[in-house]
Amino acid sequence: MRVEFPSRRKAGDSSFEYAFQRREKEERETAALPLILPDQFALLSKQGQATPEHARSCVYHLKNDLQIKPLSQRGSDSEAGHVGGRVLHWLWGQDMNVRDELSLDRIFVERLSYFLVAEGREEFLWKWLLHELATTKRRVNKPGRHLWVPGIMNAQREFFDSVVPPLRTLHRALEDFSGRRLWPMTFAAAVAGQIMITSNNVPPYDPALFTVVLRANEAGKKGPVLRYTQAAAMLFHPTQPNARFFLNETSEYLKLGINTARDAAQNAFAAHVLRAAYIFRLQNNAKDAAWLEAIVKTRFPVVWAAREKKRLTELETDPKLEVLRRQYTGQAPPTFDPWS
């Protein structure tokens, strides 16, 4: 199998750099907002004087402060334990322009979602989304609520330290937000789900939830991009990791996609290639493993240089690969000599 590698893109020729800079700017601007404590927001809300800036500041600074003093240490009477419900209730009472503005504020959505999950109030948010998307305006305009579902999913992943609750939320999103008009809702949720499952430290879980991610990917992608996304996911199957699908898509993806991807995406691709090679090594398939390793060595020297200290360590401790490690019959460790 032979591949002609396209030349690497030049720095600065992608819009992803702009997106990254925009996110950094949003973070700085939110961090610079005057501090609003939960009890202050509660009072302002009761007086009808709370503003979007107050809401942003409240959830942003409180989430940061949790690293110093968790909610469990603040007492049941503390406003900090009710800030999610308080801010959501305030949001419900705002006009459509404010709800649109804050629903497209990534930082606000992520922080508020965390508090709603921590308080067990995500069901209220879900019902609000269904109501919002059923209004007359939402039938003629693009739905601007697509950040909320991944916001809930990411909050559940952080709060419960498990992919099971967020993948169940993804399944619910596919059921409740179906249809061409609402595809941004499921697309954003699918991206969040894909990121969660393609992790080296996620333990085995119900394969039925894994298929939910594959189904969600099909709702927003097609062609080579879909095939590559699904193949990458199969490397992280919770009970039966499979590298064959990824091997079949590698050549096509190299030709069509990776030459225009940002550095982070290229490094992620290279890490997937090494994972596929490791799986083949565990299956005593040295030929395909060596071909994949050559791609990383030739094309992604930074990732190749870190293969033993970082990548190999991550692979050797991935609990999803334990079933293959137990079946391995070759020399141990399987990738030490080939990657030296």
mmCIF file of N, CA and C in Angstrom, residues 37-39 62 71 74-84 115:
data_model
loop_
_atom_site.group_PDB
_atom_site.id
_atom_site.type_symbol
_atom_site.label_atom_id
_atom_site.label_comp_id
_atom_site.label_asym_id
_atom_site.label_seq_id
_atom_site.Cartn_x
_atom_site.Cartn_y
_atom_site.Cartn_z
ATOM 1 N N LEU A 37 -21.803 38.179 42.781
ATOM 2 C CA LEU A 37 -21.991 36.994 43.604
ATOM 3 C C LEU A 37 -23.417 36.462 43.453
ATOM 4 N N PRO A 38 -23.634 35.181 43.755
ATOM 5 C CA PRO A 38 -24.974 34.605 43.610
ATOM 6 C C PRO A 38 -26.058 35.359 44.368
ATOM 7 N N ASP A 39 -25.760 35.802 45.600
ATOM 8 C CA ASP A 39 -26.790 36.530 46.336
ATOM 9 C C ASP A 39 -27.061 37.898 45.736
ATOM 10 N N LEU A 62 -18.454 32.087 39.639
ATOM 11 C CA LEU A 62 -18.780 31.049 40.616
ATOM 12 C C LEU A 62 -18.179 29.712 40.214
ATOM 13 N N LEU A 71 -19.447 23.381 46.010
ATOM 14 C CA LEU A 71 -20.824 23.625 46.432
ATOM 15 C C LEU A 71 -21.165 22.869 47.714
ATOM 16 N N ARG A 74 -20.786 24.851 50.949
ATOM 17 C CA ARG A 74 -21.381 26.183 51.047
ATOM 18 C C ARG A 74 -22.692 26.206 51.824
ATOM 19 N N GLY A 75 -23.230 25.054 52.155
ATOM 20 C CA GLY A 75 -24.458 25.027 52.938
ATOM 21 C C GLY A 75 -25.703 25.043 52.072
ATOM 22 N N SER A 76 -26.781 24.444 52.587
ATOM 23 C CA SER A 76 -28.010 24.316 51.798
ATOM 24 C C SER A 76 -28.706 25.649 51.576
ATOM 25 N N ASP A 77 -28.442 26.625 52.430
ATOM 26 C CA ASP A 77 -29.094 27.927 52.294
ATOM 27 C C ASP A 77 -28.327 28.887 51.392
ATOM 28 N N SER A 78 -27.156 28.460 50.932
ATOM 29 C CA SER A 78 -26.341 29.341 50.100
ATOM 30 C C SER A 78 -26.975 29.525 48.726
ATOM 31 N N GLU A 79 -26.988 30.756 48.233
ATOM 32 C CA GLU A 79 -27.510 31.027 46.894
ATOM 33 C C GLU A 79 -26.689 30.319 45.826
ATOM 34 N N ALA A 80 -25.442 29.986 46.157
ATOM 35 C CA ALA A 80 -24.597 29.289 45.184
ATOM 36 C C ALA A 80 -25.195 27.947 44.797
ATOM 37 N N GLY A 81 -25.940 27.332 45.703
ATOM 38 C CA GLY A 81 -26.548 26.039 45.414
ATOM 39 C C GLY A 81 -27.804 26.121 44.581
ATOM 40 N N HIS A 82 -28.236 27.329 44.266
ATOM 41 C CA HIS A 82 -29.463 27.516 43.481
ATOM 42 C C HIS A 82 -29.232 28.401 42.259
ATOM 43 N N VAL A 83 -27.973 28.699 41.962
ATOM 44 C CA VAL A 83 -27.690 29.690 40.927
ATOM 45 C C VAL A 83 -28.139 29.211 39.550
ATOM 46 N N GLY A 84 -28.058 27.900 39.289
ATOM 47 C CA GLY A 84 -28.495 27.396 37.992
ATOM 48 C C GLY A 84 -29.966 27.666 37.748
ATOM 49 N N PHE A 115 -24.165 24.162 36.361
ATOM 50 C CA PHE A 115 -24.921 24.359 37.594
ATOM 51 C C PHE A 115 -26.290 23.689 37.524
#
